[in-house]
Every structure is written in structure tokens, then in C-alpha cells.
CSV table of C-alpha atoms and ligand atoms in Angstrom, one decimal:
chain,number,residue,atom,x,y,z
H,1,MET,CA,-2.5,-21.4,-13.8
H,2,VAL,CA,-4.2,-17.9,-13.9
H,3,LEU,CA,-7.8,-16.9,-13.6
H,4,ASN,CA,-9.3,-15.8,-16.8
H,5,LYS,CA,-12.8,-15.1,-15.4
H,6,LEU,CA,-14.1,-14.8,-11.9
H,7,SER,CA,-16.3,-17.8,-12.6
H,8,ASP,CA,-13.1,-19.9,-12.8
H,9,LEU,CA,-13.2,-19.7,-9.0
H,10,ARG,CA,-16.0,-22.2,-9.1
H,11,THR,CA,-13.7,-24.9,-10.3
H,12,ILE,CA,-11.4,-24.3,-7.3
H,13,VAL,CA,-14.3,-24.4,-4.9
H,14,ALA,CA,-15.8,-27.5,-6.5
H,15,GLY,CA,-12.5,-29.4,-5.9
H,16,GLY,CA,-12.5,-28.7,-2.1
H,17,THR,CA,-14.6,-29.4,0.9
H,18,LYS,CA,-17.7,-27.2,1.4
H,19,LYS,CA,-16.8,-24.2,3.6
H,20,LYS,CA,-19.0,-22.9,6.4
H,21,LEU,CA,-19.8,-19.2,6.2
H,22,ILE,CA,-21.2,-17.0,9.0
H,23,LEU,CA,-23.2,-13.9,7.9
H,24,ALA,CA,-22.9,-11.5,10.9
H,25,ALA,CA,-26.0,-9.3,11.5
H,26,ALA,CA,-27.7,-11.2,8.6
H,27,GLN,CA,-30.7,-9.0,8.3
H,28,ASP,CA,-29.4,-7.4,5.0
H,29,GLN,CA,-31.3,-7.9,1.8
H,30,HIS,CA,-28.4,-8.1,-0.7
H,31,SER,CA,-26.1,-10.1,1.6
H,32,LEU,CA,-28.9,-12.6,2.2
H,33,GLY,CA,-29.6,-12.8,-1.5
H,34,ALA,CA,-25.9,-13.6,-2.3
H,35,VAL,CA,-25.5,-16.0,0.6
H,36,ILE,CA,-28.7,-18.0,-0.2
H,37,LYS,CA,-27.6,-18.2,-3.9
H,38,ALA,CA,-24.2,-19.5,-2.8
H,39,TRP,CA,-26.0,-22.0,-0.5
H,40,LYS,CA,-28.3,-23.2,-3.2
H,41,GLU,CA,-25.4,-23.6,-5.6
H,42,ASN,CA,-23.5,-25.7,-3.0
H,43,ILE,CA,-20.7,-23.2,-2.7
H,44,VAL,CA,-21.0,-22.7,1.1
H,45,GLU,CA,-22.9,-23.9,4.1
H,46,PRO,CA,-24.2,-20.7,5.7
H,47,ILE,CA,-25.1,-19.9,9.3
H,48,LEU,CA,-27.1,-16.7,9.7
H,49,VAL,CA,-26.5,-14.8,13.0
H,50,GLY,CA,-28.9,-11.9,13.6
H,51,ASP,CA,-32.5,-10.8,14.2
H,52,THR,CA,-34.6,-13.9,13.2
H,53,GLY,CA,-37.8,-11.8,12.7
H,54,ALA,CA,-36.1,-9.4,10.4
H,55,ILE,CA,-34.3,-12.2,8.5
H,56,GLN,CA,-37.5,-14.1,8.0
H,57,SER,CA,-39.4,-10.9,6.9
H,58,ILE,CA,-36.7,-10.1,4.2
H,59,CYS,CA,-36.7,-13.7,3.0
H,60,SER,CA,-40.5,-14.0,2.7
H,61,SER,CA,-40.8,-10.6,0.9
H,62,SER,CA,-38.0,-11.6,-1.5
H,63,ASN,CA,-39.3,-15.1,-1.9
H,64,TYR,CA,-36.0,-16.7,-0.6
H,65,ASP,CA,-36.6,-20.3,0.5
H,66,ILE,CA,-34.5,-20.7,3.7
H,67,ALA,CA,-36.0,-24.0,4.9
H,68,GLY,CA,-33.2,-26.0,6.4
H,69,LEU,CA,-30.9,-23.0,6.9
H,70,GLN,CA,-29.3,-22.5,10.3
H,71,ILE,CA,-30.2,-19.2,12.0
H,72,VAL,CA,-28.8,-18.1,15.4
H,73,HIS,CA,-31.0,-15.4,16.9
H,74,GLU,CA,-29.3,-12.3,18.3
H,75,GLN,CA,-31.2,-9.0,17.9
H,76,ASP,CA,-28.4,-6.7,19.1
H,77,VAL,CA,-26.0,-6.0,16.2
H,78,VAL,CA,-22.8,-5.6,18.2
H,79,LYS,CA,-23.6,-8.9,20.1
H,80,ALA,CA,-24.4,-10.6,16.8
H,81,VAL,CA,-21.1,-9.6,15.4
H,82,GLU,CA,-19.2,-10.7,18.5
H,83,MET,CA,-20.9,-14.0,18.5
H,84,SER,CA,-20.1,-14.5,14.8
H,85,VAL,CA,-16.4,-13.6,15.2
H,86,ARG,CA,-16.1,-15.9,18.2
H,87,MET,CA,-17.7,-18.7,16.1
H,88,VAL,CA,-15.1,-18.2,13.4
H,89,SER,CA,-12.3,-17.8,15.8
H,90,SER,CA,-13.2,-21.1,17.5
H,91,ARG,CA,-13.3,-22.8,14.0
H,92,GLN,CA,-17.0,-23.4,13.9
H,93,ALA,CA,-16.9,-21.7,10.5
H,94,ASP,CA,-14.3,-21.0,7.8
H,95,VAL,CA,-15.4,-17.6,6.5
H,96,LEU,CA,-16.9,-14.4,8.1
H,97,MET,CA,-19.2,-12.1,6.1
H,98,LYS,CA,-20.4,-8.7,7.0
H,99,GLY,CA,-24.2,-8.1,7.0
H,100,MET,CA,-26.2,-5.1,8.2
H,101,VAL,CA,-23.4,-3.6,10.3
H,102,GLY,CA,-20.9,-0.8,9.8
H,103,THR,CA,-17.4,-1.8,8.7
H,104,SER,CA,-15.7,-0.3,11.7
H,105,THR,CA,-17.9,-2.3,14.1
H,106,LEU,CA,-17.0,-5.5,12.3
H,107,LEU,CA,-13.3,-4.7,12.1
H,108,LYS,CA,-13.1,-3.8,15.8
H,109,SER,CA,-14.5,-7.2,16.6
H,110,VAL,CA,-12.2,-8.9,14.2
H,111,LEU,CA,-9.2,-7.1,15.8
H,112,ASN,CA,-10.3,-7.9,19.4
H,113,LYS,CA,-7.2,-9.1,21.2
H,114,GLU,CA,-8.9,-11.9,23.2
H,115,TRP,CA,-11.4,-13.5,20.8
H,116,GLY,CA,-10.9,-11.8,17.5
H,117,LEU,CA,-9.3,-13.1,14.3
H,118,ARG,CA,-5.8,-11.6,14.7
H,119,THR,CA,-2.8,-13.6,13.6
H,120,GLY,CA,-0.1,-11.1,14.1
H,121,ASN,CA,-0.2,-10.2,10.4
H,122,LEU,CA,-1.4,-7.0,8.9
H,123,LEU,CA,-5.0,-7.3,7.6
H,124,SER,CA,-5.4,-6.0,4.0
H,125,HIS,CA,-8.0,-5.8,1.4
H,126,PHE,CA,-7.7,-7.8,-1.8
H,127,ALA,CA,-9.9,-7.4,-4.9
H,128,LEU,CA,-10.1,-9.4,-8.1
H,129,PHE,CA,-11.4,-7.7,-11.2
H,130,GLU,CA,-12.7,-9.1,-14.5
H,131,VAL,CA,-12.6,-6.4,-17.0
H,132,GLU,CA,-13.2,-6.9,-20.8
H,133,THR,CA,-10.1,-4.9,-21.8
H,134,TYR,CA,-7.6,-7.0,-20.0
H,135,HIS,CA,-6.7,-10.6,-21.0
H,136,LYS,CA,-7.1,-12.2,-17.5
H,137,VAL,CA,-8.4,-11.4,-14.0
H,138,ILE,CA,-6.3,-8.7,-12.3
H,139,ALA,CA,-5.9,-8.4,-8.6
H,140,VAL,CA,-5.7,-5.0,-6.9
H,141,THR,CA,-4.5,-4.3,-3.3
H,142,ASP,CA,-5.2,-2.4,-1.0
H,143,VAL,CA,-8.2,-0.3,-2.0
H,144,ALA,CA,-10.2,-0.3,1.3
H,145,MET,CA,-8.4,-1.0,4.5
H,146,ASN,CA,-4.8,0.3,5.0
H,147,ILE,CA,-5.0,4.1,4.5
H,148,SER,CA,-1.4,5.1,3.9
H,149,PRO,CA,0.8,2.0,4.0
H,150,ASP,CA,4.5,2.5,4.6
H,151,LEU,CA,7.2,0.1,3.2
H,152,LYS,CA,6.8,-2.4,6.0
H,153,ASP,CA,3.0,-2.4,5.5
H,154,LYS,CA,3.4,-2.8,1.7
H,155,ILE,CA,5.6,-5.9,2.2
H,156,ALA,CA,2.9,-7.4,4.4
H,157,ILE,CA,0.2,-6.4,1.8
H,158,VAL,CA,2.2,-8.0,-1.0
H,159,ASN,CA,2.8,-11.2,1.0
H,160,ASN,CA,-0.9,-11.5,2.0
H,161,SER,CA,-2.0,-11.1,-1.7
H,162,VAL,CA,0.7,-13.4,-3.1
H,163,SER,CA,-0.2,-16.1,-0.6
H,164,CYS,CA,-3.8,-15.8,-1.6
H,165,LEU,CA,-2.9,-16.0,-5.3
H,166,LEU,CA,-0.8,-19.1,-4.6
H,167,ARG,CA,-3.8,-20.7,-2.8
H,168,LEU,CA,-5.9,-19.9,-5.9
H,169,GLY,CA,-3.4,-21.9,-8.0
H,170,TYR,CA,-1.0,-19.2,-9.4
H,171,LYS,CA,2.7,-20.2,-9.6
H,172,MET,CA,4.8,-16.9,-9.7
H,173,PRO,CA,2.3,-14.1,-9.8
H,174,LYS,CA,3.6,-10.9,-11.5
H,175,VAL,CA,3.3,-7.9,-9.2
H,176,ALA,CA,3.4,-4.3,-10.5
H,177,VAL,CA,4.0,-1.6,-7.9
H,178,LEU,CA,2.3,1.5,-9.2
H,179,GLY,CA,3.5,5.0,-9.2
H,180,ALA,CA,2.6,8.1,-11.3
H,181,VAL,CA,5.8,7.5,-13.3
H,182,GLU,CA,8.1,4.5,-14.1
H,183,MET,CA,11.3,6.3,-13.1
H,184,VAL,CA,12.4,6.6,-9.5
H,185,ASN,CA,11.7,10.2,-8.4
H,186,GLU,CA,13.1,11.1,-5.0
H,187,ASN,CA,10.1,13.4,-4.5
H,188,MET,CA,7.6,10.7,-5.0
H,189,GLU,CA,7.6,8.2,-2.1
H,190,ALA,CA,5.6,5.6,-4.0
H,191,THR,CA,8.4,5.3,-6.6
H,192,LEU,CA,11.0,4.9,-3.8
H,193,ASP,CA,9.0,2.2,-2.1
H,194,ALA,CA,8.4,0.5,-5.5
H,195,ALA,CA,12.1,0.4,-6.3
H,196,LEU,CA,12.9,-1.1,-2.8
H,197,LEU,CA,10.2,-3.7,-3.1
H,198,SER,CA,11.6,-4.7,-6.6
H,199,LYS,CA,15.1,-5.0,-5.2
H,200,MET,CA,13.9,-7.0,-2.1
H,201,ASN,CA,12.2,-9.4,-4.5
H,202,GLN,CA,15.4,-9.8,-6.6
H,203,ARG,CA,17.3,-10.5,-3.4
H,204,ASP,CA,14.6,-13.1,-2.3
H,205,GLN,CA,13.5,-11.0,0.6
H,206,ILE,CA,10.0,-11.2,-0.9
H,207,LYS,CA,9.4,-14.6,-2.4
H,208,HIS,CA,7.1,-16.6,-4.7
H,209,CYS,CA,6.4,-13.7,-7.1
H,210,ILE,CA,8.0,-11.4,-9.6
H,211,ILE,CA,7.9,-7.7,-8.6
H,212,ASP,CA,8.6,-4.8,-10.8
H,213,GLY,CA,8.2,-1.1,-10.1
H,214,PRO,CA,7.8,1.7,-10.2
H,215,LEU,CA,5.4,1.2,-13.1
H,216,ALA,CA,2.8,3.7,-14.2
H,217,PHE,CA,-0.6,2.1,-14.7
H,218,ASP,CA,-0.3,2.1,-18.6
H,219,ASN,CA,3.0,0.2,-18.5
H,220,ALA,CA,1.6,-2.3,-15.9
H,221,VAL,CA,-1.3,-3.4,-18.1
H,222,SER,CA,-0.1,-2.7,-21.6
H,223,LEU,CA,3.1,-4.2,-23.2
H,224,GLU,CA,2.8,-1.7,-26.1
H,225,SER,CA,2.9,1.2,-23.7
H,226,ALA,CA,5.9,-0.3,-21.9
H,227,ARG,CA,7.7,-0.8,-25.2
H,228,HIS,CA,7.0,2.8,-26.3
H,229,LYS,CA,8.8,4.0,-23.2
H,230,GLY,CA,11.6,1.5,-23.7
H,231,ILE,CA,10.8,-0.4,-20.5
H,232,ARG,CA,12.1,-3.9,-20.3
H,233,SER,CA,10.1,-5.8,-17.7
H,234,GLU,CA,8.8,-9.3,-17.1
H,235,VAL,CA,5.7,-7.8,-15.5
H,236,ALA,CA,4.7,-5.0,-17.9
H,237,GLY,CA,1.6,-5.8,-19.8
H,238,ASP,CA,1.1,-9.1,-18.0
H,239,THR,CA,0.5,-8.0,-14.4
H,240,ASP,CA,-1.4,-10.3,-12.0
H,241,LEU,CA,-1.4,-8.0,-9.0
H,242,LEU,CA,-1.4,-4.2,-8.8
H,243,LEU,CA,0.0,-2.8,-5.6
H,244,MET,CA,-1.6,0.7,-4.9
H,245,PRO,CA,0.4,3.5,-3.3
H,246,ASP,CA,-2.5,4.3,-0.9
H,247,ILE,CA,-6.2,3.9,-0.3
H,248,GLU,CA,-7.2,7.0,-2.3
H,249,VAL,CA,-5.6,5.9,-5.5
H,250,GLY,CA,-6.8,2.3,-4.9
H,251,ASN,CA,-10.4,3.2,-4.2
H,252,VAL,CA,-10.7,5.6,-7.2
H,253,LEU,CA,-9.3,2.8,-9.4
H,254,TYR,CA,-11.8,0.3,-7.9
H,255,LYS,CA,-14.8,2.5,-8.4
H,256,SER,CA,-13.6,3.6,-11.9
H,257,LEU,CA,-13.3,-0.1,-13.0
H,258,VAL,CA,-16.7,-0.9,-11.7
H,259,PHE,CA,-18.6,2.2,-12.8
H,260,PHE,CA,-16.9,3.2,-16.0
H,261,ALA,CA,-15.4,-0.1,-17.2
H,262,LYS,CA,-18.3,-2.2,-15.9
H,263,ALA,CA,-15.8,-4.6,-14.4
H,264,LYS,CA,-16.9,-7.5,-12.2
H,265,VAL,CA,-15.3,-7.6,-8.8
H,266,ALA,CA,-14.8,-10.0,-5.9
H,267,SER,CA,-13.1,-8.9,-2.7
H,268,ILE,CA,-12.1,-10.1,0.7
H,269,ILE,CA,-10.0,-9.1,3.7
H,270,LEU,CA,-6.8,-11.2,4.1
H,271,GLY,CA,-4.3,-11.6,7.0
H,272,ALA,CA,-6.9,-12.7,9.6
H,273,SER,CA,-7.3,-16.3,10.7
H,274,ALA,CA,-10.2,-16.6,8.2
H,275,PRO,CA,-11.1,-14.7,5.0
H,276,ILE,CA,-13.6,-12.0,5.6
H,277,VAL,CA,-16.2,-10.9,3.0
H,278,LEU,CA,-16.6,-7.2,3.7
H,279,THR,CA,-18.3,-5.8,0.6
H,280,SER,CA,-19.7,-2.3,0.8
H,281,ARG,CA,-23.4,-1.3,0.6
H,282,SER,CA,-22.9,0.0,-3.0
H,283,ASP,CA,-21.6,-3.4,-4.2
H,284,SER,CA,-24.1,-5.4,-6.3
H,285,GLU,CA,-25.5,-8.8,-5.2
H,286,GLN,CA,-23.4,-10.3,-7.9
H,287,ALA,CA,-20.2,-8.7,-6.4
H,288,LYS,CA,-21.2,-10.1,-3.0
H,289,PHE,CA,-21.8,-13.6,-4.5
H,290,ASP,CA,-18.4,-13.5,-6.3
H,291,SER,CA,-16.8,-12.4,-3.1
H,292,ILE,CA,-18.2,-15.4,-1.3
H,293,LEU,CA,-16.8,-17.6,-4.1
H,294,LEU,CA,-13.4,-15.9,-3.7
H,295,ALA,CA,-13.5,-16.4,0.1
H,296,ALA,CA,-14.4,-20.1,-0.2
H,297,ALA,CA,-11.7,-20.6,-2.9
H,298,SER,CA,-9.0,-18.9,-0.9
H,299,CYS,CA,-9.5,-20.9,2.3
H,300,LYS,CA,-6.5,-23.0,3.2
M,401,LIG,N1,-4.1,-5.1,10.4
M,401,LIG,C1,-3.9,-5.6,11.6
M,401,LIG,N2,-4.2,-4.9,12.8
M,401,LIG,C2,-4.6,-3.6,12.6
M,401,LIG,C3,-4.9,-3.0,11.3
M,401,LIG,C4,-4.6,-3.8,10.2
M,401,LIG,N3,-4.7,-3.4,9.0
M,401,LIG,N4,-5.3,-1.8,11.5
M,401,LIG,C5,-5.3,-1.6,12.8
M,401,LIG,N5,-4.9,-2.7,13.5
M,401,LIG,C6,-4.8,-2.9,14.9
M,401,LIG,C7,-3.7,-2.0,15.5
M,401,LIG,O1,-2.5,-2.7,15.6
M,401,LIG,C8,-4.3,-1.7,16.9
M,401,LIG,O2,-4.0,-2.8,17.8
M,401,LIG,C9,-5.8,-1.8,16.7
M,401,LIG,O3,-6.0,-2.5,15.5
M,401,LIG,C10,-6.4,-0.4,16.6
M,401,LIG,O4,-5.5,0.3,15.7
M,401,LIG,P1,-5.9,1.8,15.2
M,401,LIG,O5,-6.3,2.6,16.3
M,401,LIG,O6,-4.7,2.3,14.3
M,401,LIG,O7,-7.0,1.4,14.2
M,401,LIG,P2,-8.3,2.1,13.9
M,401,LIG,O8,-9.4,1.4,14.6
M,401,LIG,O9,-8.2,3.6,14.1
M,401,LIG,O10,-8.5,1.9,12.3
M,401,LIG,C11,-8.4,0.6,11.7
M,401,LIG,C12,-9.3,0.8,10.4
M,401,LIG,C13,-9.2,-0.4,9.6
M,401,LIG,C14,-10.7,1.0,10.8
M,401,LIG,C15,-8.7,2.1,9.6
M,401,LIG,O11,-7.4,1.7,9.1
M,401,LIG,C16,-9.6,2.5,8.6
M,401,LIG,O12,-10.5,3.3,8.8
M,401,LIG,N6,-9.4,2.1,7.3
M,401,LIG,C17,-10.1,2.6,6.2
M,401,LIG,C18,-11.5,1.9,6.2
M,401,LIG,C19,-12.3,2.5,5.1
M,401,LIG,O13,-12.9,3.6,5.4
M,401,LIG,N7,-12.4,1.9,4.0
M,401,LIG,C20,-13.1,2.4,2.9
M,401,LIG,C21,-14.1,1.3,2.4
M,401,LIG,S1,-14.7,1.6,0.9
């Protein structure tokens, strides 16, 4: 199975048990809006950790009905985040979500060696896009966490993403490793890594997916483009997952899809002991809601 729309994630969530989500430093308007919508639609059971007064004030001015919702009071943001991470780490909840707190504060807590959500795996960012000009949902990694991944990191990033796609119901996701060109160029490191990843996949060193690369963006998403260039590839034109060479390329693609192509997006951090919804302030309430849906669907 593949996802044709982000809303297909609802079917996966509906088939499982309801997941508990902790919103850390919950006094954030858009995050609260998305979490309450997900609660009302029976997608997650939320626990809000943060400044009760500020949470109630946002909810009353936005007409959010939170009667019956569990709130744990902690005014201090750093302490609220620590409390939230500890609750997820001790299995009191299945998903962690970032509220009114900086990304680095949250990640530092997540990476805490004593009580964080480390598993020994690399943590990586995973985004799903629904864009009108592509025939199915397309996953993109890593556009927000690992700055300049080396080959070892890229293997971990592919493994994180492929495991997530398998949990979402994919069988053999098709992975395109992007470069600026589709030929191996010894001066372009991304193409060398791409060729190595493809060969490792052929030799079963990276399993449960079909990897091809280097592919330029056009060959990855358009069979016609690939044919024009004489590329024979099982992945070209039917990619499920795009592996980015680095955060700059990835982040520009992310923002281009959202701002120019009006793509819908859902994103989470993978590789920790629980999925983390870590959307940015510029993400819409819909993107935060879809990210909650993705986190709930991707739980083991
Ligand atoms: N996975 C697992 N462990 C990690 C990871 C990771 N991806 N990154 C760091 N660690 C561990 C290290 O092993 C180490 O034990 C500890 O965390 C600290 O490592 P540092 O000093 O290399 O990490 P930091 O704190 O300097 O940086 C980690 C960040 C994730 C903050 C950094 O990689 C970063 O700034 N990424 C980009 C975030 C960003 O700006 N995104 C844009 C959003 S739109």
C-alpha cells in the first residue's frame, strides 16, 4: 500500500489503539488548536504540560473547549519540557510534541543521557508531502535536523525513514538519493554517497527498500525526464522517499513545496524511543494537525 493523501493516515490511526500525546510547554496557540482538534476527532488522548493560566487564557480567547482535558501545571518552560520528556521516556505517553519552546531546548532534553529518549540511533527528520503535481504522497528526509550527514548518517536516515514507511503499510518503498546530476561525479560527494547507498542496497546491506541514485530531482519524480536521459531505474518517476544531500537543499525544497507548490505537509522526528512532533512556528495549524496524525500512525 502507498499513501495517496495525508488524510489516508486517518485509516491507519483508526485501526489502532488511541495514542497518548504530551504537548510540552503547551501555552502555544497553534499547537493547542491542532492538539484539541486531534483530541475532538479521537485521534489522540492529549496531556498538556505547561502554564495552566496561559493555557486557559489562550483556550478561552480562542473558544477551545478543554473540559475533561488533562493539564499538568509547570510554569517554567525548561522544567515543563523535562517533565514531558520524562513522562514519554517512562511510557506514560506515546508521542511528544513541541509547544512554546525553542527547538534546541526540546532536543537537548530529548538527547539527555539519563532520562531522554535516546535509543542509540541517529535522530532524523521525516516529512510527508501531498502535492497536486505528484501521483502519491512523497516522503523527504532530512530537511531539519542533521546538518551535513556523512555516508554513515545517511544509512541511518534511510533506515529510520524506511522503518517508518513500513509501519505506515508500505512494502518496498522506492528511495531516490538526490544529487545535482544522475551520473557519478568524483567532485560531487552527494553522487558518490548515492552510488554507495545504491550498491549497499543491491548487496542487501540496506534492506526492505529499493534504492537508486544518484538521481537528479527531475528523474526522481518524472519517468518522462528519466526516459529522455536514457535512465533505466525502478525508482525514477515513482519515488516514495527522497534522500537529501544536506539540510540546505532539503530545507529549501521543503519551503518551496509549501510556499510555491502549496503542498500539504506532515513531519516528525524519528529514531527516538517515541515519535516527536517538532513543527516550526511558520507551519500552519493544519500542518501541525497532520503531523500529529503522522506521529500517531507511525507508533509501533
Ligand atoms: N541523533 C542522535 N544524537 C544526536 C544527534 C542526532 N541527530 N545530534 C546530536 N546528537 C547527540 C550527540 O551524539 C551528542 O551526544 C549530543 O547529542 C550533542 O551533540 P552535538 O554537540 O553535536 O549536538 P548539538 O547540540 O550541537 O546539535 C544537535 C542539533 C540537532 C541541535 C544540531 O544538529 C542542529 O542544530 N540541527 C539543525 C536544527 C535546525 O536548525 N533545524 C532547522 C529547522 S527548520
